[in-house]
Amino acid sequence: MTESPIRLDLFDNPDFDRGASRLTEALWIVVQACLFSTWLPGSKWRRALLRAFGAKIGNGVVIKPHVSIKFPWRLSVGDHSWLGERVWIDNLADVKIGAHSCLSQGAYLCTGSHDWSDVKFALVTRSIEIGDGCWVGARASIAPGAQLGNGAIIAMNALGRGNVDENVIVKASGEVVLRPIYSNDDG
């Protein structure tokens, strides 16, 4: 049998900065499990909890039940954005969500991965930035380092990665198409 190219017994993460003290992280884990990520309705108190743990949360942000956030102190959400049920923000690095953006049910934002070419399987983190007026569809995933331009749409079950231009739609097939822009003007 050949030796594995990855040795998980050698994994070490000494340079990773969690962004807050172990006590703050432990308190967040308890608060998230007992209150925040539950079936209880309401956005106002969820916004207050996130702010208490260092998140920058805009006005009118809607946060549905069962949302999970790894490190609130690494989260910024613009005014009137929505976080749908079971959204998971796995933010080992900063995540910035612009104003009027929607993350639909089960969307997953992932800022961490591993260097598969390193025998020690080193942790690699990269921030995510989602522009204003974006929509991340149900069960869509956003990869580490992704930057979505204003008005971009990541369709249901699609993957948003790299730089996604403004006003495009990324389909589940990976096809990228120009988003039709509709005017609110009747004339």
mmCIF file of C-alpha atoms in Angstrom, residues 11-106:
data_model
loop_
_atom_site.group_PDB
_atom_site.id
_atom_site.type_symbol
_atom_site.label_atom_id
_atom_site.label_comp_id
_atom_site.label_asym_id
_atom_site.label_seq_id
_atom_site.Cartn_x
_atom_site.Cartn_y
_atom_site.Cartn_z
ATOM 1 C CA PHE A 11 -1.822 18.940 10.730
ATOM 2 C CA ASP A 12 -0.920 21.976 12.773
ATOM 3 C CA ASN A 13 -2.557 25.357 12.716
ATOM 4 C CA PRO A 14 -0.285 27.612 14.818
ATOM 5 C CA ASP A 15 -0.646 30.805 12.751
ATOM 6 C CA PHE A 16 -4.438 30.872 12.477
ATOM 7 C CA ASP A 17 -5.891 33.930 14.222
ATOM 8 C CA ARG A 18 -9.435 33.246 15.412
ATOM 9 C CA GLY A 19 -10.064 36.989 15.773
ATOM 10 C CA ALA A 20 -11.353 36.857 19.351
ATOM 11 C CA SER A 21 -10.471 35.272 22.658
ATOM 12 C CA ARG A 22 -11.245 31.617 23.388
ATOM 13 C CA LEU A 23 -13.700 32.801 26.052
ATOM 14 C CA THR A 24 -15.590 34.967 23.547
ATOM 15 C CA GLU A 25 -15.654 32.096 21.079
ATOM 16 C CA ALA A 26 -16.918 29.660 23.725
ATOM 17 C CA LEU A 27 -19.635 32.104 24.796
ATOM 18 C CA TRP A 28 -20.711 32.536 21.156
ATOM 19 C CA ILE A 29 -20.906 28.752 20.692
ATOM 20 C CA VAL A 30 -23.282 28.509 23.679
ATOM 21 C CA VAL A 31 -25.389 31.525 22.632
ATOM 22 C CA GLN A 32 -25.607 30.281 19.058
ATOM 23 C CA ALA A 33 -26.636 26.762 20.106
ATOM 24 C CA CYS A 34 -29.184 27.836 22.719
ATOM 25 C CA LEU A 35 -30.704 30.917 21.064
ATOM 26 C CA PHE A 36 -29.421 32.194 17.750
ATOM 27 C CA SER A 37 -29.491 29.083 15.537
ATOM 28 C CA THR A 38 -32.837 27.822 16.801
ATOM 29 C CA TRP A 39 -36.410 27.722 15.488
ATOM 30 C CA LEU A 40 -37.326 30.901 17.416
ATOM 31 C CA PRO A 41 -38.668 33.630 15.113
ATOM 32 C CA GLY A 42 -37.402 37.194 15.012
ATOM 33 C CA SER A 43 -34.644 39.256 13.468
ATOM 34 C CA LYS A 44 -34.352 42.186 15.869
ATOM 35 C CA TRP A 45 -32.905 40.159 18.739
ATOM 36 C CA ARG A 46 -30.660 38.187 16.364
ATOM 37 C CA ARG A 47 -29.250 41.466 15.020
ATOM 38 C CA ALA A 48 -28.601 42.598 18.615
ATOM 39 C CA LEU A 49 -26.807 39.344 19.480
ATOM 40 C CA LEU A 50 -24.575 39.568 16.411
ATOM 41 C CA ARG A 51 -23.725 43.188 17.199
ATOM 42 C CA ALA A 52 -22.924 42.229 20.817
ATOM 43 C CA PHE A 53 -20.366 39.768 19.424
ATOM 44 C CA GLY A 54 -18.759 42.347 17.135
ATOM 45 C CA ALA A 55 -20.627 41.903 13.837
ATOM 46 C CA LYS A 56 -21.420 44.981 11.779
ATOM 47 C CA ILE A 57 -25.126 44.596 10.996
ATOM 48 C CA GLY A 58 -27.026 47.229 9.029
ATOM 49 C CA ASN A 59 -30.553 48.482 9.514
ATOM 50 C CA GLY A 60 -33.474 46.249 8.584
ATOM 51 C CA VAL A 61 -31.414 43.062 8.175
ATOM 52 C CA VAL A 62 -33.665 39.980 8.220
ATOM 53 C CA ILE A 63 -32.218 36.871 9.878
ATOM 54 C CA LYS A 64 -34.354 33.738 9.700
ATOM 55 C CA PRO A 65 -34.229 30.754 12.090
ATOM 56 C CA HIS A 66 -31.395 28.196 12.048
ATOM 57 C CA VAL A 67 -28.768 30.553 10.587
ATOM 58 C CA SER A 68 -25.224 29.525 11.636
ATOM 59 C CA ILE A 69 -22.308 31.926 11.822
ATOM 60 C CA LYS A 70 -18.815 30.734 12.809
ATOM 61 C CA PHE A 71 -17.296 34.040 13.969
ATOM 62 C CA PRO A 72 -19.693 37.029 14.179
ATOM 63 C CA TRP A 73 -16.753 39.382 14.751
ATOM 64 C CA ARG A 74 -15.717 38.640 11.145
ATOM 65 C CA LEU A 75 -19.107 39.490 9.599
ATOM 66 C CA SER A 76 -20.460 42.656 8.012
ATOM 67 C CA VAL A 77 -23.995 42.796 6.560
ATOM 68 C CA GLY A 78 -25.373 45.882 4.801
ATOM 69 C CA ASP A 79 -28.778 47.488 5.260
ATOM 70 C CA HIS A 80 -31.918 45.519 4.382
ATOM 71 C CA SER A 81 -30.159 42.279 3.474
ATOM 72 C CA TRP A 82 -31.724 38.878 4.175
ATOM 73 C CA LEU A 83 -30.190 35.724 5.628
ATOM 74 C CA GLY A 84 -32.573 32.844 4.876
ATOM 75 C CA GLU A 85 -33.243 29.747 6.939
ATOM 76 C CA ARG A 86 -30.263 27.441 7.437
ATOM 77 C CA VAL A 87 -27.759 29.820 5.850
ATOM 78 C CA TRP A 88 -24.284 28.816 7.028
ATOM 79 C CA ILE A 89 -21.594 31.487 7.111
ATOM 80 C CA ASP A 90 -18.410 29.533 7.816
ATOM 81 C CA ASN A 91 -16.281 32.643 8.186
ATOM 82 C CA LEU A 92 -12.783 31.775 9.302
ATOM 83 C CA ALA A 93 -11.923 34.966 7.378
ATOM 84 C CA ASP A 94 -13.943 38.161 6.887
ATOM 85 C CA VAL A 95 -17.292 38.030 5.103
ATOM 86 C CA LYS A 96 -18.836 41.247 3.815
ATOM 87 C CA ILE A 97 -22.391 41.215 2.463
ATOM 88 C CA GLY A 98 -23.601 44.404 0.803
ATOM 89 C CA ALA A 99 -26.934 46.169 1.187
ATOM 90 C CA HIS A 100 -30.155 44.694 -0.230
ATOM 91 C CA SER A 101 -28.571 41.286 -0.823
ATOM 92 C CA CYS A 102 -30.338 37.980 -0.224
ATOM 93 C CA LEU A 103 -28.846 34.676 0.888
ATOM 94 C CA SER A 104 -31.585 32.091 0.346
ATOM 95 C CA GLN A 105 -32.285 28.938 2.327
ATOM 96 C CA GLY A 106 -29.331 26.653 2.866
#
